[in-house]
Amino acid sequence: PNAVLIEDDNYLYTVVETSSSYVIAKYSSDLRLQAKSTLKVLEYTPITATDKGIVVTDQNGVVNLLSKDDLSILTNQQSETYSSAK
């Protein structure tokens, strides 16, 4: 896909296509895959790096905060803790 590609702390984050959906992938500066999210995202989700993690929009239109380490879900907009993650 024609997806967003961002760089943060010498890592690259982008959307990649799996068999039936899209996820976020993290690559090292030498383009070695470091992690893939389990969260399914919109094909053209914005990707924003913050001090707290990586902000993306899932396939249902919900904003989620992912860990920079392993791209696990930290919070989403429906979580009470999301406002403190901004």
CSV table of C-alpha atoms in Angstrom, one decimal:
chain,number,residue,atom,x,y,z
A,1,PRO,CA,0.0,0.0,0.0
A,2,ASN,CA,0.9,3.7,-0.3
A,3,ALA,CA,1.3,4.0,3.5
A,4,VAL,CA,2.8,6.4,5.9
A,5,LEU,CA,6.5,5.8,6.8
A,6,ILE,CA,7.9,7.5,9.9
A,7,GLU,CA,11.3,7.4,11.6
A,8,ASP,CA,11.7,7.7,15.4
A,9,ASP,CA,14.8,6.9,17.4
A,10,ASN,CA,16.5,5.2,14.4
A,11,TYR,CA,13.5,2.9,13.8
A,12,LEU,CA,11.0,3.0,10.9
A,13,TYR,CA,7.3,2.4,11.4
A,14,THR,CA,4.9,1.7,8.6
A,15,VAL,CA,1.7,-0.1,7.6
A,16,VAL,CA,2.2,-3.6,6.1
A,17,GLU,CA,-0.4,-5.9,4.6
A,18,THR,CA,-0.9,-9.4,6.1
A,19,SER,CA,-3.1,-12.1,4.5
A,20,SER,CA,-6.3,-10.3,5.2
A,21,SER,CA,-5.6,-7.0,7.0
A,22,TYR,CA,-3.1,-4.3,7.7
A,23,VAL,CA,-0.8,-4.0,10.8
A,24,ILE,CA,2.0,-1.7,11.9
A,25,ALA,CA,5.6,-2.9,11.4
A,26,LYS,CA,8.8,-1.7,13.1
A,27,TYR,CA,12.1,-1.9,11.2
A,28,SER,CA,15.6,-1.2,12.2
A,29,SER,CA,17.6,1.4,10.2
A,30,ASP,CA,19.1,-1.5,8.2
A,31,LEU,CA,15.5,-2.6,7.3
A,32,ARG,CA,15.4,-5.7,9.5
A,33,LEU,CA,11.9,-6.4,10.9
A,34,GLN,CA,11.8,-5.8,14.6
A,35,ALA,CA,8.1,-6.2,15.4
A,36,LYS,CA,4.6,-6.3,14.0
A,37,SER,CA,1.4,-5.2,15.9
A,38,THR,CA,-1.4,-7.6,16.5
A,39,LEU,CA,-3.7,-4.7,16.2
A,40,LYS,CA,-5.4,-4.5,12.8
A,41,VAL,CA,-5.2,-0.9,11.5
A,42,LEU,CA,-6.7,1.2,8.7
A,43,GLU,CA,-4.6,0.9,5.5
A,44,TYR,CA,-3.9,4.6,5.5
A,45,THR,CA,-3.8,5.2,9.3
A,46,PRO,CA,-1.8,8.2,10.4
A,47,ILE,CA,1.2,7.1,12.4
A,48,THR,CA,2.5,9.5,15.1
A,49,ALA,CA,5.4,8.9,17.4
A,50,THR,CA,5.1,10.4,20.9
A,51,ASP,CA,7.1,10.1,24.1
A,52,LYS,CA,4.6,7.5,25.3
A,53,GLY,CA,4.4,5.4,22.1
A,54,ILE,CA,3.1,5.1,18.6
A,55,VAL,CA,-0.4,6.4,17.9
A,56,VAL,CA,-2.4,4.7,15.1
A,57,THR,CA,-6.1,4.2,14.1
A,58,ASP,CA,-7.4,0.6,14.2
A,59,GLN,CA,-9.7,-0.8,11.5
A,60,ASN,CA,-12.8,0.3,13.5
A,61,GLY,CA,-11.6,3.9,13.6
A,62,VAL,CA,-10.5,3.8,17.2
A,63,VAL,CA,-7.2,5.6,18.1
A,64,ASN,CA,-4.7,3.4,19.9
A,65,LEU,CA,-1.3,3.9,21.6
A,66,LEU,CA,1.2,1.1,20.8
A,67,SER,CA,4.4,0.3,22.7
A,68,LYS,CA,7.5,1.5,20.8
A,69,ASP,CA,9.3,-1.7,22.0
A,70,ASP,CA,7.0,-4.5,20.7
A,71,LEU,CA,4.0,-2.6,19.2
A,72,SER,CA,1.6,-4.1,21.8
A,73,ILE,CA,-1.5,-2.1,22.6
A,74,LEU,CA,-1.0,0.3,25.6
A,75,THR,CA,-4.3,2.2,25.4
A,76,ASN,CA,-7.1,3.2,23.1
A,77,GLN,CA,-9.4,6.2,23.0
A,78,GLN,CA,-12.1,4.3,24.8
A,79,SER,CA,-9.7,3.6,27.7
A,80,GLU,CA,-9.8,5.8,30.8
A,81,THR,CA,-6.0,6.1,30.8
A,82,TYR,CA,-5.7,7.4,27.2
A,83,SER,CA,-6.0,11.0,28.2
A,84,SER,CA,-3.0,10.6,30.5
A,85,ALA,CA,-0.9,9.1,27.7
A,86,LYS,CA,-1.1,12.2,25.5
